[in-house]
């Protein structure tokens, strides 16, 4: 379960931002997680709650935004959402495919109380 290490990283990032902004309370943490990162949202929520319980982040809401996989074919130039784990262009069947999104793992927004 790598969700625990992901949750720990999220908490570390949020704590650093809290110190920089001299904020006292986090209300909401929004994270963007690509489908290819293979994080189970329910497990991440559980781990986040376990780590933050009894801390300054204990009352914060974790919002997970799933980013779908998108790719572009370098042969025909068309964008598509891969349907299989093999990235083959559905239009020209080329394997020269470049991922545009779906590998993200980032804290994208914090709502804090000053």
PDB file of C-alpha atoms in Angstrom:
ATOM      1  CA  UNK A   1       0.000   0.000   0.000  1.00  0.00           C
ATOM      2  CA  UNK A   2       1.880   3.067  -1.192  1.00  0.00           C
ATOM      3  CA  UNK A   3      -1.057   5.287  -0.218  1.00  0.00           C
ATOM      4  CA  UNK A   4       0.504   5.740   3.233  1.00  0.00           C
ATOM      5  CA  UNK A   5       3.703   7.201   1.768  1.00  0.00           C
ATOM      6  CA  UNK A   6       1.629   9.392  -0.564  1.00  0.00           C
ATOM      7  CA  UNK A   7      -0.396  10.641   2.416  1.00  0.00           C
ATOM      8  CA  UNK A   8       2.816  11.334   4.362  1.00  0.00           C
ATOM      9  CA  UNK A   9       4.176  13.362   1.433  1.00  0.00           C
ATOM     10  CA  UNK A  10       0.950  15.359   1.198  1.00  0.00           C
ATOM     11  CA  UNK A  11       1.081  16.152   4.916  1.00  0.00           C
ATOM     12  CA  UNK A  12       4.736  17.197   4.679  1.00  0.00           C
ATOM     13  CA  UNK A  13       3.990  19.566   1.775  1.00  0.00           C
ATOM     14  CA  UNK A  14       0.998  21.070   3.574  1.00  0.00           C
ATOM     15  CA  UNK A  15       2.987  21.584   6.787  1.00  0.00           C
ATOM     16  CA  UNK A  16       5.729  23.390   4.846  1.00  0.00           C
ATOM     17  CA  UNK A  17       3.175  25.702   3.229  1.00  0.00           C
ATOM     18  CA  UNK A  18       1.577  26.378   6.621  1.00  0.00           C
ATOM     19  CA  UNK A  19       4.934  27.494   8.010  1.00  0.00           C
ATOM     20  CA  UNK A  20       5.707  29.670   4.976  1.00  0.00           C
ATOM     21  CA  UNK A  21       2.309  31.389   5.024  1.00  0.00           C
ATOM     22  CA  UNK A  22       2.088  31.510   8.804  1.00  0.00           C
ATOM     23  CA  UNK A  23      -1.396  30.027   8.589  1.00  0.00           C
ATOM     24  CA  UNK A  24      -2.928  28.262  11.557  1.00  0.00           C
ATOM     25  CA  UNK A  25      -5.574  25.951  10.224  1.00  0.00           C
ATOM     26  CA  UNK A  26      -6.068  23.999   7.019  1.00  0.00           C
ATOM     27  CA  UNK A  27      -9.661  23.629   5.909  1.00  0.00           C
ATOM     28  CA  UNK A  28      -9.189  21.783   2.638  1.00  0.00           C
ATOM     29  CA  UNK A  29      -6.371  20.066   0.717  1.00  0.00           C
ATOM     30  CA  UNK A  30      -6.943  19.362  -2.985  1.00  0.00           C
ATOM     31  CA  UNK A  31      -4.698  16.834  -4.710  1.00  0.00           C
ATOM     32  CA  UNK A  32      -4.565  15.878  -8.388  1.00  0.00           C
ATOM     33  CA  UNK A  33      -3.695  12.236  -8.946  1.00  0.00           C
ATOM     34  CA  UNK A  34      -3.277  10.678 -12.371  1.00  0.00           C
ATOM     35  CA  UNK A  35      -4.887   7.336 -13.147  1.00  0.00           C
ATOM     36  CA  UNK A  36      -1.481   5.806 -13.869  1.00  0.00           C
ATOM     37  CA  UNK A  37      -0.257   6.524 -10.341  1.00  0.00           C
ATOM     38  CA  UNK A  38      -2.511   3.668  -9.182  1.00  0.00           C
ATOM     39  CA  UNK A  39      -3.659   5.257  -5.941  1.00  0.00           C
ATOM     40  CA  UNK A  40      -6.893   3.945  -4.437  1.00  0.00           C
ATOM     41  CA  UNK A  41      -8.764   7.100  -3.330  1.00  0.00           C
ATOM     42  CA  UNK A  42     -10.484   5.402  -0.376  1.00  0.00           C
ATOM     43  CA  UNK A  43      -7.161   4.059   0.904  1.00  0.00           C
ATOM     44  CA  UNK A  44      -5.532   7.469   0.545  1.00  0.00           C
ATOM     45  CA  UNK A  45      -8.413   9.079   2.463  1.00  0.00           C
ATOM     46  CA  UNK A  46      -8.017   6.482   5.231  1.00  0.00           C
ATOM     47  CA  UNK A  47      -4.247   7.006   5.456  1.00  0.00           C
ATOM     48  CA  UNK A  48      -4.607  10.797   5.435  1.00  0.00           C
ATOM     49  CA  UNK A  49      -7.122  10.671   8.297  1.00  0.00           C
ATOM     50  CA  UNK A  50      -4.898   8.276  10.268  1.00  0.00           C
ATOM     51  CA  UNK A  51      -1.849  10.532   9.897  1.00  0.00           C
ATOM     52  CA  UNK A  52      -3.621  13.824  10.599  1.00  0.00           C
ATOM     53  CA  UNK A  53      -5.831  12.732  13.501  1.00  0.00           C
ATOM     54  CA  UNK A  54      -5.038  14.842  16.541  1.00  0.00           C
ATOM     55  CA  UNK A  55      -2.865  17.292  14.572  1.00  0.00           C
ATOM     56  CA  UNK A  56      -3.426  20.771  13.157  1.00  0.00           C
ATOM     57  CA  UNK A  57      -4.593  19.046   9.960  1.00  0.00           C
ATOM     58  CA  UNK A  58      -7.055  16.786  11.761  1.00  0.00           C
ATOM     59  CA  UNK A  59     -10.143  18.719  10.705  1.00  0.00           C
ATOM     60  CA  UNK A  60      -9.036  19.299   7.118  1.00  0.00           C
ATOM     61  CA  UNK A  61     -10.858  17.818   4.155  1.00  0.00           C
ATOM     62  CA  UNK A  62      -8.826  15.899   1.573  1.00  0.00           C
ATOM     63  CA  UNK A  63     -10.284  16.303  -1.925  1.00  0.00           C
ATOM     64  CA  UNK A  64      -8.920  13.928  -4.551  1.00  0.00           C
ATOM     65  CA  UNK A  65      -9.231  14.880  -8.206  1.00  0.00           C
ATOM     66  CA  UNK A  66      -8.505  11.994 -10.554  1.00  0.00           C
ATOM     67  CA  UNK A  67      -6.729  12.984 -13.765  1.00  0.00           C
ATOM     68  CA  UNK A  68      -7.586  10.721 -16.719  1.00  0.00           C
ATOM     69  CA  UNK A  69      -4.897   9.384 -19.021  1.00  0.00           C
ATOM     70  CA  UNK A  70      -4.521  11.344 -22.263  1.00  0.00           C
ATOM     71  CA  UNK A  71      -1.964  10.723 -24.978  1.00  0.00           C
ATOM     72  CA  UNK A  72      -1.007  12.037 -28.395  1.00  0.00           C
ATOM     73  CA  UNK A  73       0.186   9.933 -31.294  1.00  0.00           C
ATOM     74  CA  UNK A  74       3.482  11.180 -32.681  1.00  0.00           C
ATOM     75  CA  UNK A  75       2.747   9.522 -36.030  1.00  0.00           C
ATOM     76  CA  UNK A  76      -0.696  10.963 -36.846  1.00  0.00           C
ATOM     77  CA  UNK A  77      -0.892  13.766 -34.242  1.00  0.00           C
ATOM     78  CA  UNK A  78      -4.284  12.799 -32.815  1.00  0.00           C
ATOM     79  CA  UNK A  79      -5.086  12.858 -29.101  1.00  0.00           C
ATOM     80  CA  UNK A  80      -6.830   9.975 -27.384  1.00  0.00           C
ATOM     81  CA  UNK A  81      -7.533   8.266 -24.075  1.00  0.00           C
ATOM     82  CA  UNK A  82      -5.755   4.890 -24.031  1.00  0.00           C
ATOM     83  CA  UNK A  83      -8.157   2.030 -23.333  1.00  0.00           C
ATOM     84  CA  UNK A  84      -5.556  -0.613 -22.515  1.00  0.00           C
ATOM     85  CA  UNK A  85      -2.259  -0.679 -20.646  1.00  0.00           C
ATOM     86  CA  UNK A  86      -0.566  -0.767 -24.054  1.00  0.00           C
ATOM     87  CA  UNK A  87      -0.345   2.695 -25.520  1.00  0.00           C
ATOM     88  CA  UNK A  88      -1.254   2.106 -29.151  1.00  0.00           C
ATOM     89  CA  UNK A  89      -2.915   4.813 -31.221  1.00  0.00           C
ATOM     90  CA  UNK A  90      -6.509   3.738 -31.970  1.00  0.00           C
ATOM     91  CA  UNK A  91      -6.453   5.741 -35.204  1.00  0.00           C
ATOM     92  CA  UNK A  92      -3.263   4.595 -36.952  1.00  0.00           C
ATOM     93  CA  UNK A  93      -2.065   1.790 -34.599  1.00  0.00           C
ATOM     94  CA  UNK A  94       1.314   3.435 -34.067  1.00  0.00           C
ATOM     95  CA  UNK A  95       3.196   2.756 -30.849  1.00  0.00           C
ATOM     96  CA  UNK A  96       4.895   6.170 -31.030  1.00  0.00           C
ATOM     97  CA  UNK A  97       2.728   7.638 -28.302  1.00  0.00           C
ATOM     98  CA  UNK A  98       3.484  10.464 -25.869  1.00  0.00           C
ATOM     99  CA  UNK A  99       1.571  10.774 -22.584  1.00  0.00           C
ATOM    100  CA  UNK A 100       0.030  14.190 -21.992  1.00  0.00           C
ATOM    101  CA  UNK A 101      -1.508  13.555 -18.589  1.00  0.00           C
ATOM    102  CA  UNK A 102      -2.314  10.814 -16.140  1.00  0.00           C
ATOM    103  CA  UNK A 103       0.928  10.628 -14.140  1.00  0.00           C
ATOM    104  CA  UNK A 104       0.310  13.643 -11.894  1.00  0.00           C
ATOM    105  CA  UNK A 105       0.651  13.532  -8.144  1.00  0.00           C
ATOM    106  CA  UNK A 106       0.440  17.056  -6.769  1.00  0.00           C
ATOM    107  CA  UNK A 107      -1.100  19.203  -4.091  1.00  0.00           C
ATOM    108  CA  UNK A 108      -2.945  21.686  -6.277  1.00  0.00           C
ATOM    109  CA  UNK A 109      -4.844  23.779  -3.763  1.00  0.00           C
ATOM    110  CA  UNK A 110      -4.967  24.594  -0.062  1.00  0.00           C
ATOM    111  CA  UNK A 111      -7.736  26.395   1.727  1.00  0.00           C
ATOM    112  CA  UNK A 112      -6.416  27.824   4.989  1.00  0.00           C
ATOM    113  CA  UNK A 113      -7.678  29.923   7.849  1.00  0.00           C
ATOM    114  CA  UNK A 114      -5.234  32.670   8.736  1.00  0.00           C
TER     115      UNK A 114
END
